[in-house]
Coordinates of C-alpha atoms and ligand atoms in Angstrom, one line a residue:
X284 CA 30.9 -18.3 47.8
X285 CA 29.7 -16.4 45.3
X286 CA 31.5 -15.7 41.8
X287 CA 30.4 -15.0 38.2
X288 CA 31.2 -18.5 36.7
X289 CA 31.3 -21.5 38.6
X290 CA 33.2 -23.9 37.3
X291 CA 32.6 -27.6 37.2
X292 CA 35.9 -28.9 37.9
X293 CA 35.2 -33.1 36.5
X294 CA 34.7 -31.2 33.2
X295 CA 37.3 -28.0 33.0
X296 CA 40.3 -29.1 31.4
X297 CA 41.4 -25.2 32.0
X298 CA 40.1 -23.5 35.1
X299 CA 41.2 -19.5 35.5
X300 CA 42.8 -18.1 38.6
X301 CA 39.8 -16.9 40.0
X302 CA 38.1 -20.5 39.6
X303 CA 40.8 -22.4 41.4
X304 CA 41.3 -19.8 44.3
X305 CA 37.7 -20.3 44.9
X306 CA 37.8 -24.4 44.7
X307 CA 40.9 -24.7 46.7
X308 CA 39.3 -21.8 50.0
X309 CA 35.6 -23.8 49.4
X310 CA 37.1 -27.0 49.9
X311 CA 37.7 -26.1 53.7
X312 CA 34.8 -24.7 54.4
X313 CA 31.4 -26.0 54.8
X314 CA 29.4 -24.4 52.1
X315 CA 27.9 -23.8 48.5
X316 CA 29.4 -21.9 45.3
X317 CA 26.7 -19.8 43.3
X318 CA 26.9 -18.5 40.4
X319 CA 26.7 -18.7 36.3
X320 CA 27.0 -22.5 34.9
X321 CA 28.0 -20.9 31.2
X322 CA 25.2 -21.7 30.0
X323 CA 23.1 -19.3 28.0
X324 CA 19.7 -19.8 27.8
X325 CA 17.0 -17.3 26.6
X326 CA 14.4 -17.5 29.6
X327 CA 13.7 -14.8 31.8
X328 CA 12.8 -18.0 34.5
X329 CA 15.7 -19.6 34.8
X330 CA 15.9 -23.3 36.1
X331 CA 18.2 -23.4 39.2
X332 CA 20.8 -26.5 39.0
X333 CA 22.0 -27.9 42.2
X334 CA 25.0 -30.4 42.0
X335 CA 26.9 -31.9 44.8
X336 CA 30.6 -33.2 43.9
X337 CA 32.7 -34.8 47.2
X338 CA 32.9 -31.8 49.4
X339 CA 31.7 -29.1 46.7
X340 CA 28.4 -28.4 46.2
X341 CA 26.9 -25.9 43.6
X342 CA 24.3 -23.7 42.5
X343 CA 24.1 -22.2 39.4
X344 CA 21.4 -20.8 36.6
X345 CA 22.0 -19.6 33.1
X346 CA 22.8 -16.0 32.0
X347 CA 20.2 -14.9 28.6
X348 CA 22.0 -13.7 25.7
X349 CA 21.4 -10.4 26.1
X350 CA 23.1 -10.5 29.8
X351 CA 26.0 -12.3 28.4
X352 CA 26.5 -9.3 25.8
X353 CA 26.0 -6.9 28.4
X354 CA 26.8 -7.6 31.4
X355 CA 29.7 -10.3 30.7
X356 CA 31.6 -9.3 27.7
X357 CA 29.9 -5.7 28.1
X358 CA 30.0 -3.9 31.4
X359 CA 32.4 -6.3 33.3
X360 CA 34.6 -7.0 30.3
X361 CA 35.0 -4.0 28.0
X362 CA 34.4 -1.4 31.0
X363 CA 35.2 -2.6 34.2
X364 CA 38.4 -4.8 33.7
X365 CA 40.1 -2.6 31.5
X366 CA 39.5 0.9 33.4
X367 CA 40.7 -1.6 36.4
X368 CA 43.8 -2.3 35.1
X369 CA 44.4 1.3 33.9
X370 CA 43.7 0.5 30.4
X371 CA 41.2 3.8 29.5
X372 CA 41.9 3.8 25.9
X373 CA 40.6 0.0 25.6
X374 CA 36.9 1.0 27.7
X375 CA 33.9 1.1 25.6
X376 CA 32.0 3.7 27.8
X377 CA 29.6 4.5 25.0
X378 CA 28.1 1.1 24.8
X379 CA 24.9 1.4 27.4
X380 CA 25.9 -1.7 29.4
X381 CA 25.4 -0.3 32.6
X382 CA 21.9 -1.3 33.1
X383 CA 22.0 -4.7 32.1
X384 CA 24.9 -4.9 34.3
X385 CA 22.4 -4.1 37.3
X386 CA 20.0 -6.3 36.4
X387 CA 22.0 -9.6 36.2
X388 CA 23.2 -8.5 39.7
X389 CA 19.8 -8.1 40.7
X390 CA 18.5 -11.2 39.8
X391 CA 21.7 -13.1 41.1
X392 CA 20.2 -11.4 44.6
X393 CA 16.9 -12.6 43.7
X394 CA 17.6 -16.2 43.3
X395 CA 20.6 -16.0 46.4
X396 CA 18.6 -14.2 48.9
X397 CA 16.1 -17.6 49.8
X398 CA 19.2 -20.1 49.7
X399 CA 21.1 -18.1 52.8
X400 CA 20.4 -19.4 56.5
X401 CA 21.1 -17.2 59.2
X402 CA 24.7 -18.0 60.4
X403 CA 25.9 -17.8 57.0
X404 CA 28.8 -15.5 55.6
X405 CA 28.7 -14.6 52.0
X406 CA 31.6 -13.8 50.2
X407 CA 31.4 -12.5 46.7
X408 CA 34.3 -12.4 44.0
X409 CA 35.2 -10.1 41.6
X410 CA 34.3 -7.0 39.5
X411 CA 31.1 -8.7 37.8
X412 CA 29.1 -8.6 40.8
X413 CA 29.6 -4.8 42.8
X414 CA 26.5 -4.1 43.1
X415 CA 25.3 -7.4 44.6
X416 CA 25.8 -6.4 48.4
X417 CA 23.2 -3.5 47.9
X418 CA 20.4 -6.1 46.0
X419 CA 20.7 -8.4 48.5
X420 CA 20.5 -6.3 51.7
X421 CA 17.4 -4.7 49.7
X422 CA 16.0 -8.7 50.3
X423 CA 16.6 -8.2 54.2
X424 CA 19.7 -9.9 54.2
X425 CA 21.8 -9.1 56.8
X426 CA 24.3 -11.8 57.4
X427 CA 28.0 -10.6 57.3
X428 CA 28.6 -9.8 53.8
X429 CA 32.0 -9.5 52.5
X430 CA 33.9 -9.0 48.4
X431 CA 37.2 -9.7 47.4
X432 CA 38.5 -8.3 44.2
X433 CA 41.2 -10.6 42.3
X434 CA 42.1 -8.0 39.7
X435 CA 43.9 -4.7 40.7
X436 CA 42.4 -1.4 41.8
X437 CA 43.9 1.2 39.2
X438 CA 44.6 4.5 40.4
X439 CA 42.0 6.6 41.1
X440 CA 41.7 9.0 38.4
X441 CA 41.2 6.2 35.7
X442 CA 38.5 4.5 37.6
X443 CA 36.8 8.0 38.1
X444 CA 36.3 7.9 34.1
X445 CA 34.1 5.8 34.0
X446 CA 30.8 7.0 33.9
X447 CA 28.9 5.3 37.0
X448 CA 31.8 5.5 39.2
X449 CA 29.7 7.1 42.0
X450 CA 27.6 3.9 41.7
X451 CA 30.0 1.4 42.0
X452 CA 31.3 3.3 44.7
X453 CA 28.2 2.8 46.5
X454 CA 27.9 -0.6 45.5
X455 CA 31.9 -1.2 47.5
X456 CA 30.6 0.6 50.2
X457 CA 27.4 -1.6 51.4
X458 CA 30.2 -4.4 52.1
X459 CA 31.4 -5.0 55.6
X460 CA 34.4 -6.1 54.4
X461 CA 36.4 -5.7 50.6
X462 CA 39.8 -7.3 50.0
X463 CA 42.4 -6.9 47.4
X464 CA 45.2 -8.5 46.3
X465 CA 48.0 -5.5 47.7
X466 CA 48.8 -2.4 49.5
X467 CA 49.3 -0.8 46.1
X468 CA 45.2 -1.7 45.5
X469 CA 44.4 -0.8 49.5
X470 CA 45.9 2.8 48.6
X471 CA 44.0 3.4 45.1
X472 CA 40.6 1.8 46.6
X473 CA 40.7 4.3 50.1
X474 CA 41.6 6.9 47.2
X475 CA 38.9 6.4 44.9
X476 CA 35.9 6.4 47.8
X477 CA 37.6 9.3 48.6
X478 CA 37.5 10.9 45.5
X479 CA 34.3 9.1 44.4
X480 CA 32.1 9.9 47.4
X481 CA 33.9 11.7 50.0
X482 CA 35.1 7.9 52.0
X483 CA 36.7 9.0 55.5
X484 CA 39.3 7.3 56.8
X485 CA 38.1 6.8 60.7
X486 CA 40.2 6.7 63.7
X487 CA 39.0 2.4 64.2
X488 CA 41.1 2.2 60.9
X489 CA 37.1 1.2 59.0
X490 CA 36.2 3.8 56.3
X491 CA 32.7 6.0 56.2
X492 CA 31.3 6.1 52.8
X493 CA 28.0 6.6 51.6
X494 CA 26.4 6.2 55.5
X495 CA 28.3 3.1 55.8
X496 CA 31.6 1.4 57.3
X497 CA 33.6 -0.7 55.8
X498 CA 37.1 -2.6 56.8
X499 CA 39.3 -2.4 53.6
X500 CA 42.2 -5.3 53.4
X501 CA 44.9 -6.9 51.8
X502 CA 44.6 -10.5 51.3
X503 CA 46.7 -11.7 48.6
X504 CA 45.7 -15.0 46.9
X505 CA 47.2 -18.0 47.0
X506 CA 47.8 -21.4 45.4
X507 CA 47.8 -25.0 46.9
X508 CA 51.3 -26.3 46.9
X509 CA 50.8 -29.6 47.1
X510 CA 49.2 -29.4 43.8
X511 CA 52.5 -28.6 42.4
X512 CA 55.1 -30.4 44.7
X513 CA 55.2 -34.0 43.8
X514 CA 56.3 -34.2 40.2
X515 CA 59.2 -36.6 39.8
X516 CA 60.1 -35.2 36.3
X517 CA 64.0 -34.0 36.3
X518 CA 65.8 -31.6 34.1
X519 CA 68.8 -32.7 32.8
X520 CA 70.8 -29.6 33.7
X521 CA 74.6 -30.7 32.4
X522 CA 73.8 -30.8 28.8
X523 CA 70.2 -29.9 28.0
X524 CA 69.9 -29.8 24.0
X525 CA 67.8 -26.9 24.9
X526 CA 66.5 -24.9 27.7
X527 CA 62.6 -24.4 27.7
X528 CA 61.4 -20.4 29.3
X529 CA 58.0 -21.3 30.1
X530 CA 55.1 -18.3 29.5
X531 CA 51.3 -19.6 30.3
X532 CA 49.3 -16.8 29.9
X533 CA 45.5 -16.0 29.3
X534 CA 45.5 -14.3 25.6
X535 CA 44.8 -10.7 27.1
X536 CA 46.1 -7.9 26.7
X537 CA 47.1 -7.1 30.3
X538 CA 49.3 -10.1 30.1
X539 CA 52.6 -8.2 28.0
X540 CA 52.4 -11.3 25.8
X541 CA 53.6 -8.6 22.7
X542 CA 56.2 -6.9 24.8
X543 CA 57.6 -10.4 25.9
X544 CA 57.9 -11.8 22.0
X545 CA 59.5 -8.3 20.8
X546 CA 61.9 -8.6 24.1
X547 CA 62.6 -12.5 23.1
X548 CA 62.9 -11.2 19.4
X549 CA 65.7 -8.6 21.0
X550 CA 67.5 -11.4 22.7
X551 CA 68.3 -13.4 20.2
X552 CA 69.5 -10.5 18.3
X553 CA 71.9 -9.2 21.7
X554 CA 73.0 -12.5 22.7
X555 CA 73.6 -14.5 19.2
X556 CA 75.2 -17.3 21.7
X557 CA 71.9 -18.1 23.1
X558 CA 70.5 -19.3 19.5
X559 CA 69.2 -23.1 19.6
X560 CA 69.9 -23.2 23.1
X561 CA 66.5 -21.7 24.1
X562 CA 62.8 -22.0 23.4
X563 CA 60.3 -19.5 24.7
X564 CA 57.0 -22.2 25.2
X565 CA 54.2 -19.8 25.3
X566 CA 50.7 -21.3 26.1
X567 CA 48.5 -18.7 25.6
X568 CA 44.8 -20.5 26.2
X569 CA 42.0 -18.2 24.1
X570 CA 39.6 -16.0 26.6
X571 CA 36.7 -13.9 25.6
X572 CA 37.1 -14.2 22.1
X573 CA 34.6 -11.6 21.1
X574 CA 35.7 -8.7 22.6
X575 CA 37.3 -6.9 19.8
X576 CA 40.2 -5.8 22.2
X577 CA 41.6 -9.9 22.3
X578 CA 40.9 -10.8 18.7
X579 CA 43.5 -7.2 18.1
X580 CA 46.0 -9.0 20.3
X581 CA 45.6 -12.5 18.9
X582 CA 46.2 -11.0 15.5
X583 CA 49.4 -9.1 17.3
X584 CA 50.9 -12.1 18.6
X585 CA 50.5 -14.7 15.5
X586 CA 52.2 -11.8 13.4
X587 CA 55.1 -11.2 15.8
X588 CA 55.9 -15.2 16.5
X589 CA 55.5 -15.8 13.1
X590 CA 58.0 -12.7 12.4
X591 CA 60.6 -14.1 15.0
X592 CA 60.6 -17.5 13.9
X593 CA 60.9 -16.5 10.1
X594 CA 63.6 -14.2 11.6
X595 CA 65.7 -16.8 13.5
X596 CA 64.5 -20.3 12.8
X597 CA 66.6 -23.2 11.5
X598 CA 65.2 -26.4 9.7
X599 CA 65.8 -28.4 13.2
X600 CA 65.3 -25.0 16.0
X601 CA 61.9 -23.0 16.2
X602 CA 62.5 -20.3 18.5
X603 CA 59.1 -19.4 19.6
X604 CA 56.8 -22.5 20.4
X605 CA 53.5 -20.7 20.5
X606 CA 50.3 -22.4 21.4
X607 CA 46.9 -20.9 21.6
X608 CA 45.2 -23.4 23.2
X609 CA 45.1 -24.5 27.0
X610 CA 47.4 -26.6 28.6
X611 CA 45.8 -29.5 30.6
X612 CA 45.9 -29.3 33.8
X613 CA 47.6 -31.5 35.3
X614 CA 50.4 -31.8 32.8
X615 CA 51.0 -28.2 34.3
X616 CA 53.5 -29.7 37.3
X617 CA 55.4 -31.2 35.4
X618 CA 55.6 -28.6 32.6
X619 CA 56.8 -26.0 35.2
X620 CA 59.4 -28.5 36.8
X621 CA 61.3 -29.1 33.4
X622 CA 61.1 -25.6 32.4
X623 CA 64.5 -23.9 33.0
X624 CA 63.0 -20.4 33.2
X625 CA 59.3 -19.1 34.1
X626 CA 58.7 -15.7 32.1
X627 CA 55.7 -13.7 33.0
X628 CA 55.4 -10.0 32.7
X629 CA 52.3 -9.1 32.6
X630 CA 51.7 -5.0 32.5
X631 CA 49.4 -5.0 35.3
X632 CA 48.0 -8.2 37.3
X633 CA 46.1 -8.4 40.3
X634 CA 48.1 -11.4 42.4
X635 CA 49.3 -13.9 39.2
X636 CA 49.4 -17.3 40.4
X637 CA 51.5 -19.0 37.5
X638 CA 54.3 -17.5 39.4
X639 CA 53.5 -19.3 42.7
X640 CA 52.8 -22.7 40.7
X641 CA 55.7 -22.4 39.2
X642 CA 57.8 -22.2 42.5
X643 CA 55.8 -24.7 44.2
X644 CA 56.8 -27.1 41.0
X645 CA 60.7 -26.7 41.1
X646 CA 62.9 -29.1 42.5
X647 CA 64.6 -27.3 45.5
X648 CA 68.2 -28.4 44.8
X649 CA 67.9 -27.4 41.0
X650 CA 65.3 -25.3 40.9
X651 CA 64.4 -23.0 37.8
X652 CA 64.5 -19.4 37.6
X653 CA 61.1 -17.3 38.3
X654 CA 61.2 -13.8 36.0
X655 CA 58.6 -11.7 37.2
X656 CA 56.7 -8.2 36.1
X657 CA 57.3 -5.6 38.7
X658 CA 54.0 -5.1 38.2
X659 CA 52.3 -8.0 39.0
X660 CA 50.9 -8.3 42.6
X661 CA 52.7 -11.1 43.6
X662 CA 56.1 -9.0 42.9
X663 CA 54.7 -7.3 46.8
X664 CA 56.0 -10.5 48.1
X665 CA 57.9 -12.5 45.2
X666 CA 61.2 -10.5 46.2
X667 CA 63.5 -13.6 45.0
X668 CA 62.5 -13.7 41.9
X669 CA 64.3 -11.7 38.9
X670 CA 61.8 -8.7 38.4
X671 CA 61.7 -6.9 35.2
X672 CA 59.8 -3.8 34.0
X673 CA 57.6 -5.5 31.0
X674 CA 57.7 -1.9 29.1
X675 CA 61.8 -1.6 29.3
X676 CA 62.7 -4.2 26.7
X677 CA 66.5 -3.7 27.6
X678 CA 65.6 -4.5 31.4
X679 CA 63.4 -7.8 29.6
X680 CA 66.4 -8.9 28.2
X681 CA 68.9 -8.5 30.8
X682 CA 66.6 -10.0 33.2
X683 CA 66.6 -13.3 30.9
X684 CA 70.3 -13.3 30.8
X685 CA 70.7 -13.5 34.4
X686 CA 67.9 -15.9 34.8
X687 CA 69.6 -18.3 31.8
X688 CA 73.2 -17.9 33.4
X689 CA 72.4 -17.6 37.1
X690 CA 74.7 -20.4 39.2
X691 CA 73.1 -23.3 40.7
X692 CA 73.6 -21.9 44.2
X693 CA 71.7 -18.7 43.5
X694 CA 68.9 -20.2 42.0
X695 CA 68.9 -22.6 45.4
X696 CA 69.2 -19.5 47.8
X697 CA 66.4 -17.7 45.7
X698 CA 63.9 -20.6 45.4
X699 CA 64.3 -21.2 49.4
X700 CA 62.8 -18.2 49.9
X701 CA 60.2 -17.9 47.4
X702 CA 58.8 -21.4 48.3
X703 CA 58.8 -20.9 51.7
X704 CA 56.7 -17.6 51.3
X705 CA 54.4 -19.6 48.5
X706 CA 54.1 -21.9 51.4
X707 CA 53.5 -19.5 54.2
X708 CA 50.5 -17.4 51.8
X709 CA 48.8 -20.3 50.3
X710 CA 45.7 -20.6 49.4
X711 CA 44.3 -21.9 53.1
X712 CA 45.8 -19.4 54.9
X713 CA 44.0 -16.8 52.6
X714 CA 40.9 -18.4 52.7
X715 CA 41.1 -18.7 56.5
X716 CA 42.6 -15.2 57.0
X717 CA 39.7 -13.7 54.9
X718 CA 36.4 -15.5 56.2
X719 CA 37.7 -14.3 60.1
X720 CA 37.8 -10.8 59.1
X721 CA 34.7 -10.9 57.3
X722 CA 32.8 -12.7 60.3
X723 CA 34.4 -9.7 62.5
X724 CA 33.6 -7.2 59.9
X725 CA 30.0 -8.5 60.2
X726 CA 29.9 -8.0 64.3
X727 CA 31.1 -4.6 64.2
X728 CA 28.5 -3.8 61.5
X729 CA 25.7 -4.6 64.1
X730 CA 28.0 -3.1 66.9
X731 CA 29.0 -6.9 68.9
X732 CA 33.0 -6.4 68.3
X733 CA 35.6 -3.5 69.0
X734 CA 37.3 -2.4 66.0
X735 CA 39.8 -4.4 64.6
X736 CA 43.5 -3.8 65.4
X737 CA 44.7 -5.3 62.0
X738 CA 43.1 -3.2 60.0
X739 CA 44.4 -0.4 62.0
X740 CA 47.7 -2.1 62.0
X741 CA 47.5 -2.5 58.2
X742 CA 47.1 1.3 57.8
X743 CA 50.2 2.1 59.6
X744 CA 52.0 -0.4 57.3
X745 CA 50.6 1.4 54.6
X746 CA 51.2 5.3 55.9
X747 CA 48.1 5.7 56.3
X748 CA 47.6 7.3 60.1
X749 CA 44.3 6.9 61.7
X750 CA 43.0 10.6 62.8
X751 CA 42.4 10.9 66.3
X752 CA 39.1 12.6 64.9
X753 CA 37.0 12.4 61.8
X754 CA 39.1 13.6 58.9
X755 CA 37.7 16.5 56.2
X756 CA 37.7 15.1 53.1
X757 CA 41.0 17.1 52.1
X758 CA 42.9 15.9 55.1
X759 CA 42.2 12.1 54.2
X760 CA 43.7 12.8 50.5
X761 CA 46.6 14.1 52.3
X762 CA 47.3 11.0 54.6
X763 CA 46.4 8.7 51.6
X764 CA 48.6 10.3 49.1
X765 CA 51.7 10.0 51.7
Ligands
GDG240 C1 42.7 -13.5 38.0 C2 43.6 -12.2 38.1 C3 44.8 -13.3 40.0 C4 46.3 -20.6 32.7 N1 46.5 -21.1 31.4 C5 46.3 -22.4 31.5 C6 45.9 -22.7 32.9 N2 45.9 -21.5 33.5 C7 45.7 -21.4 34.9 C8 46.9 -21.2 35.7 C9 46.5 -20.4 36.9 C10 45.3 -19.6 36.3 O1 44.8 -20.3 35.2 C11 45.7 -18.2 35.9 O2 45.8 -17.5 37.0 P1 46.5 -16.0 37.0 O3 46.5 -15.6 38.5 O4 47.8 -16.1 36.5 O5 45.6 -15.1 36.1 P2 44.0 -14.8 35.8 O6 43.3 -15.9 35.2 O7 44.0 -13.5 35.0 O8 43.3 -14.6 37.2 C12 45.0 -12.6 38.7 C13 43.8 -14.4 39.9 O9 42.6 -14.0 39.3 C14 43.5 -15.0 41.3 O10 43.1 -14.1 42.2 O11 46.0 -13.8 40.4 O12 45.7 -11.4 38.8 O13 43.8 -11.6 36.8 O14 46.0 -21.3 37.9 O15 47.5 -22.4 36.0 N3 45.6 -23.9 33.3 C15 45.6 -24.9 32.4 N4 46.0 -24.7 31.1 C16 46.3 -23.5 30.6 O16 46.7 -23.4 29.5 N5 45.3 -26.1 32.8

């Protein structure tokens, strides 16, 4: 495995989504995490740290300052994510990060390439590290190398803005295989090689780009349950004081933490009844601080909670219990099981696994209500839960009505459901579905396997039909675009 940061889980007393998803497929698989340990340390020879902890083991090296400017908060953090999640006007194209960006990636490849034995696989996470397929086959590496992206693919006019687009098309295109979270992100990504570097879509169902063929797939992430499943905590559901409507959000500004206080804000002003009967709990844990983009929605957020509660508070009732600071972890059960509502509406998000904890916490015969973004990638398969449009603020509030006043047999009926899918996707099953792909991917590469039927299949879900012969690059855009 291969990610950006590696966490050391004994320490972390908050662990993002990417982190955990990583941890939780590693610990079923015989292997080694690699990757940054946070520190930075000004050395262009970095010391390589190996350390072994029950079945994980790690190995990590600092970043410099300069590539934690750059290439961190620079390229992948001020570029990359926002253009990913279709935020243009927040990109700082003008910056120069680009190279710096390449060079990290390169020397990840330089100090990866000796560690890899000849029936490895390597899977590499996430939008910092593109270009790390190309660097290490430039080492002679030629084990089965595959990426999955945890943050959504954008459409493809917004990720053709940026600059080096061609480039990072490339980079996609020396992997056997590259996941994503959801068909939405499988349809942008065929769209932007496409458009990028004239991708074919070939009759196996594998795309040609840039003399290479890929299998592009939809794996969508998910959480342990068992994590979740065994708090004993019960919510006193006759005659709570007050019902808690749980938000645990990183502070970013894809998250509609703004949209959610002006919509609770609204609420309170609609539904007057509701007053001292509710409390929105919003953990919003700080996340790179320097990038001018999160210090703006910091600002945004203390203003509007501070507004609300001025607005609406009463010596003994504080409607907005805002907290920018993590939550530990393993209060989080618990948390989630006594909360009478889960609200997250974030305005784009590749998977979001708070919704699935959140399920996975709830008592099954009086569970809590799940309010999720339609937006959000787990909305692909979180049917049951009440979805919302995060820009319609009417939609925001009705949505928390009916989650507040749905019957105890609907909530039952719905939870049912979304457990058993939580269940069903967890995060085994996606580390399990994604590692046999990738080892297939890798055969075909070197010609040992047949194409694979489910990635054909997959295509057909999406209406996207194979050609029976190599496709111009016009026709492609026609079958993608259906
Ligand atoms: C990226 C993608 C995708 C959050 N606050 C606290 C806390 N957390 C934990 C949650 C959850 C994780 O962090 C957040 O995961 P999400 O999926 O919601 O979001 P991102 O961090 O943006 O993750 C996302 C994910 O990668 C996986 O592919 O789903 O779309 O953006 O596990 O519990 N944990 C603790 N305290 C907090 O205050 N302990």
């Amino acid at each position: 495995m291969v990610s950006n940061r590696v966490i050391d889980f004994s320490a972390a007393s908050q662990a993002g989504g990417v982190s955990v998803a990583i941890y939780d497929a590693l610990a079923r698989h015989n292997g080694f995490w690699f990757g940054w340990n946070g520190q930075v340390e000004d050395t262009e020879t970095p010391e390589m740290m190996v350390s072994r902890d029950g079945e994980h083991a790690t190995v990590t090296m600092p970043l410099t300052a300069a590539d934690y400017n750059d290439f961190y908060l620079g390229y992948s953090n001020s570029v990359l994510w926002p253009v990913f999640h279709n935020r243009l006007d927040l990109a700082q194209f003008e910056a120069g990060y680009y190279s710096r960006y390449v060079a990290v990636n390169k020397k990840f490849a330089a100090h990866l390439a000796p560690l890899i034995e000849p029936n490895d696989a390597i899977w590499i996470h996430d939008y910092h590290l593109f270009p790390l397929a190309l660097e290490l086959r430039k080492h002679g590496i030629e084990n089965p190398i595959g990426f999955f992206l945890h943050i959504p693919v954008g459409p493809a006019q917004a990720l053709i803005a940026i600059p080096e687009h061609r480039e990072i098309a490339r980079a996609l295109s020396a992997y056997d295989l590259v996941g994503v979270q959801t068909h939405r992100d499988v349809r942008n990504l065929i769209d932007f090689l496409q458009q990028s570097v004239f991708g074919r879509l070939l009759p196996s169902g594998r795309i040609r780009a840039c003399d290479a063929e890929l299998d592009i797939g939809c794996f969508p992430v998910g959480i342990d349950p068992n994590d979740f499943s065994d708090s004993r905590v019960v919510r006193d559901s006759e005659s709570p004081e007050t019902s808690r409507i749980i938000g645990i959000d990183r502070l970013d500004y894809t998250k509609g933490l703004p949209q959610k206080f002006r919509a609770f804000g609204k609420f309170l002003e609609v539904f007057p009844e509701h007053r001292r009967r509710i409390v929105l709990s919003q953990f919003a844990p700080p996340t790179r601080e320097s990038v001018e983009a999160y210090a703006d929605i910091r600002a945004e957020l203390e203003a509007l909670s501070g507004a609300i509660n001025g607005r609406y508070g009463e010596l003994d009732w504080v409607p907005i219990n805002y907290i920018h600071r993590p939550m530990p972890r393993h209060e989080l059960r618990d948390v989630y099981r006594s909360s009478r509502v889960c609200w997250v509406t974030p305005l784009m998000d590749g998977m979001n696994l708070v919704s699935k904890e959140y399920v996975a916490s709830q008592d099954p015969a009086d569970p809590g209500v799940l309010i999720l973004s339609k937006f959000a990638g787990a909305a692909e398969q979180l049917h049951d839960a009440v979805l919302v449009n995060p820009y319609d603020p009417n939609d925001m509030v009705q949505g928390l009505r009916q989650a507040l006043e749905m019957p105890v047999d609907e909530r039952v009926a719905r939870h049912e459901k979304l457990a058993s899918v939580v269940c069903k996707s967890d995060s085994k099953a996606w580390g399990k579905t994604y590692i046999s792909a990738l080892v297939k991917a890798g055969r075909r590469r070197i010609g040992k396997e047949q194409p694979s039927a489910r990635v054909t299949e997959a295509m057909k879900r999406l209406g996207v039909e194979p050609k029976k012969k190599a496709g111009s690059k016009k026709s492609v855009a026609a079958h993608v675009g259906g």
